[in-house]
């Protein structure tokens, strides 16, 4: 059997989220969603969990603090600079350097984590993507077997899809 892509567009995110919930409940095929704006309704319907980027930022922050401590304590013991009879390990200036490296490495880890997990940069658009999905329409592209295509089309139309188009995977438009 061949795979069919069914492309549907919606005017608002409520109807799109309703269609996603129905597709998930019916467990028919794989689907991708496209949205011109961030939508909590769609994210909730998809069942998306929280982003792992926050753990990468935490790892960057912790490594920044440890790097700051290693640099400051290491240079203190290497150079033995004793200014005015103060103790060699003086924590107040160390805290400033640790804080600055925590912010720097946390930001760097977060930036590259977002790039890595979002698949940026990409040179090809996603299959079934329509330019309207980036302007004012919400879209769902469902890949399923030919036997399920009629059922999926009717589910999408019942959910309030403005347009439902069938496309062969072998002959994309």
CSV table of C-alpha atoms in Angstrom, one decimal:
chain,number,residue,atom,x,y,z
A,1,UNK,CA,0.0,0.0,0.0
A,2,UNK,CA,1.1,3.5,-0.6
A,3,UNK,CA,1.2,6.4,1.8
A,4,UNK,CA,-1.1,9.4,1.3
A,5,UNK,CA,-0.6,12.8,2.8
A,6,UNK,CA,-3.7,14.7,3.7
A,7,UNK,CA,-3.2,18.4,4.2
A,8,UNK,CA,-5.9,20.4,6.1
A,9,UNK,CA,-6.1,24.1,7.0
A,10,UNK,CA,-8.0,25.7,9.9
A,11,UNK,CA,-8.9,29.3,10.6
A,12,UNK,CA,-8.4,29.1,14.3
A,13,UNK,CA,-6.4,27.1,16.8
A,14,UNK,CA,-9.4,25.8,18.7
A,15,UNK,CA,-10.7,23.8,15.8
A,16,UNK,CA,-7.1,22.7,14.9
A,17,UNK,CA,-6.6,21.4,18.5
A,18,UNK,CA,-9.9,19.6,18.4
A,19,UNK,CA,-8.8,17.8,15.1
A,20,UNK,CA,-5.5,16.9,16.7
A,21,UNK,CA,-7.2,15.4,19.7
A,22,UNK,CA,-9.5,13.3,17.4
A,23,UNK,CA,-6.6,12.1,15.4
A,24,UNK,CA,-4.7,11.1,18.5
A,25,UNK,CA,-7.7,9.3,19.8
A,26,UNK,CA,-8.3,7.4,16.5
A,27,UNK,CA,-4.5,6.6,16.2
A,28,UNK,CA,-4.4,7.0,12.5
A,29,UNK,CA,-1.1,7.8,10.8
A,30,UNK,CA,1.5,10.3,11.7
A,31,UNK,CA,0.8,14.0,11.6
A,32,UNK,CA,2.6,17.3,11.7
A,33,UNK,CA,1.1,20.6,12.7
A,34,UNK,CA,1.9,24.1,11.5
A,35,UNK,CA,1.0,27.3,13.2
A,36,UNK,CA,1.6,31.0,12.5
A,37,UNK,CA,1.7,31.8,16.2
A,38,UNK,CA,2.5,29.8,19.4
A,39,UNK,CA,-0.7,28.1,20.6
A,40,UNK,CA,-1.0,26.5,24.0
A,41,UNK,CA,-4.2,24.8,22.9
A,42,UNK,CA,-2.3,23.0,20.1
A,43,UNK,CA,0.6,22.1,22.4
A,44,UNK,CA,-1.7,20.7,24.9
A,45,UNK,CA,-3.6,18.7,22.2
A,46,UNK,CA,-0.3,17.2,20.8
A,47,UNK,CA,0.7,16.3,24.3
A,48,UNK,CA,4.1,18.0,24.1
A,49,UNK,CA,6.2,17.9,27.3
A,50,UNK,CA,8.4,20.7,28.6
A,51,UNK,CA,11.5,21.5,26.7
A,52,UNK,CA,14.8,19.9,27.7
A,53,UNK,CA,16.6,23.1,27.0
A,54,UNK,CA,16.1,24.2,30.7
A,55,UNK,CA,18.3,21.2,31.7
A,56,UNK,CA,21.0,22.3,29.3
A,57,UNK,CA,20.9,25.8,30.7
A,58,UNK,CA,21.2,24.3,34.3
A,59,UNK,CA,24.2,22.2,33.2
A,60,UNK,CA,25.8,25.2,31.6
A,61,UNK,CA,25.3,27.3,34.8
A,62,UNK,CA,26.7,24.6,37.0
A,63,UNK,CA,29.7,24.1,34.7
A,64,UNK,CA,30.2,27.9,34.7
A,65,UNK,CA,30.3,28.0,38.5
A,66,UNK,CA,32.7,25.0,38.7
A,67,UNK,CA,34.9,26.6,36.0
A,68,UNK,CA,34.9,29.9,37.9
A,69,UNK,CA,36.0,28.1,41.1
A,70,UNK,CA,38.7,26.1,39.3
A,71,UNK,CA,40.1,29.2,37.6
A,72,UNK,CA,40.2,31.4,40.7
A,73,UNK,CA,41.4,28.8,43.2
A,74,UNK,CA,43.8,27.4,40.7
A,75,UNK,CA,45.4,30.8,39.9
A,76,UNK,CA,45.6,31.6,43.6
A,77,UNK,CA,47.5,28.5,44.5
A,78,UNK,CA,49.7,28.8,41.4
A,79,UNK,CA,50.8,32.4,41.9
A,80,UNK,CA,50.6,32.7,45.7
A,81,UNK,CA,49.8,36.4,45.5
A,82,UNK,CA,49.3,37.5,49.1
A,83,UNK,CA,48.1,41.1,49.1
A,84,UNK,CA,48.2,42.8,52.5
A,85,UNK,CA,48.3,39.7,54.6
A,86,UNK,CA,44.8,38.6,53.5
A,87,UNK,CA,43.9,34.9,53.2
A,88,UNK,CA,44.8,33.2,49.9
A,89,UNK,CA,41.2,31.9,49.3
A,90,UNK,CA,39.1,35.1,49.6
A,91,UNK,CA,35.6,34.2,48.6
A,92,UNK,CA,33.9,37.5,47.8
A,93,UNK,CA,35.9,38.2,44.6
A,94,UNK,CA,35.5,34.5,43.6
A,95,UNK,CA,31.7,34.8,43.8
A,96,UNK,CA,31.7,37.5,41.1
A,97,UNK,CA,33.7,35.5,38.7
A,98,UNK,CA,31.6,32.4,39.3
A,99,UNK,CA,28.4,34.3,38.8
A,100,UNK,CA,29.6,35.8,35.5
A,101,UNK,CA,30.8,32.4,34.1
A,102,UNK,CA,27.5,30.8,35.3
A,103,UNK,CA,25.5,33.4,33.3
A,104,UNK,CA,27.8,33.2,30.3
A,105,UNK,CA,27.9,29.4,30.0
A,106,UNK,CA,24.2,29.0,30.8
A,107,UNK,CA,23.4,31.3,28.0
A,108,UNK,CA,25.7,29.6,25.5
A,109,UNK,CA,24.4,26.1,26.4
A,110,UNK,CA,20.8,27.4,26.1
A,111,UNK,CA,21.5,29.0,22.7
A,112,UNK,CA,23.1,25.9,21.2
A,113,UNK,CA,20.5,23.7,22.9
A,114,UNK,CA,17.7,25.5,21.2
A,115,UNK,CA,19.5,25.3,17.8
A,116,UNK,CA,20.2,21.6,18.3
A,117,UNK,CA,16.7,20.6,19.4
A,118,UNK,CA,14.8,22.7,16.9
A,119,UNK,CA,16.6,21.4,13.9
A,120,UNK,CA,17.9,24.8,12.8
A,121,UNK,CA,19.2,25.4,10.2
A,122,UNK,CA,17.1,23.5,7.7
A,123,UNK,CA,17.4,23.8,4.0
A,124,UNK,CA,14.2,22.2,2.9
A,125,UNK,CA,10.6,22.9,4.0
A,126,UNK,CA,8.6,20.2,5.7
A,127,UNK,CA,6.5,17.9,3.4
A,128,UNK,CA,3.0,19.3,3.0
A,129,UNK,CA,3.9,22.8,4.2
A,130,UNK,CA,1.8,25.5,2.7
A,131,UNK,CA,2.8,29.2,2.8
A,132,UNK,CA,-0.5,30.1,4.4
A,133,UNK,CA,0.5,28.2,7.5
A,134,UNK,CA,3.0,30.9,8.2
A,135,UNK,CA,0.6,33.7,7.6
A,136,UNK,CA,-2.9,33.2,9.0
A,137,UNK,CA,-3.9,29.5,8.9
A,138,UNK,CA,-3.2,26.6,11.1
A,139,UNK,CA,-2.4,23.3,9.4
A,140,UNK,CA,-2.2,19.6,9.9
A,141,UNK,CA,-0.5,17.2,7.5
A,142,UNK,CA,-1.5,13.6,8.2
A,143,UNK,CA,0.4,10.7,6.6
A,144,UNK,CA,-1.6,7.5,6.5
A,145,UNK,CA,-2.4,4.5,4.3
A,146,UNK,CA,-4.8,4.8,1.5
A,147,UNK,CA,-7.4,2.6,3.3
A,148,UNK,CA,-7.5,5.1,6.1
A,149,UNK,CA,-7.5,8.3,4.0
A,150,UNK,CA,-11.3,8.6,3.6
A,151,UNK,CA,-11.8,8.2,7.4
A,152,UNK,CA,-9.1,10.9,8.1
A,153,UNK,CA,-10.5,13.3,5.6
A,154,UNK,CA,-14.0,13.0,7.2
A,155,UNK,CA,-12.6,13.5,10.7
A,156,UNK,CA,-10.8,16.6,9.6
A,157,UNK,CA,-13.8,18.0,7.8
A,158,UNK,CA,-16.0,17.3,10.9
A,159,UNK,CA,-13.5,19.1,13.1
A,160,UNK,CA,-14.0,22.3,11.0
A,161,UNK,CA,-11.2,22.2,8.5
A,162,UNK,CA,-11.6,24.9,5.8
A,163,UNK,CA,-9.8,22.9,3.2
A,164,UNK,CA,-8.7,19.2,3.0
A,165,UNK,CA,-6.4,18.2,0.2
A,166,UNK,CA,-5.1,14.7,-0.6
A,167,UNK,CA,-1.6,14.3,-1.9
A,168,UNK,CA,0.4,11.2,-3.0
A,169,UNK,CA,3.7,10.9,-1.4
A,170,UNK,CA,5.2,9.8,-4.7
A,171,UNK,CA,3.8,12.8,-6.6
A,172,UNK,CA,3.9,15.9,-4.3
A,173,UNK,CA,2.4,19.1,-5.5
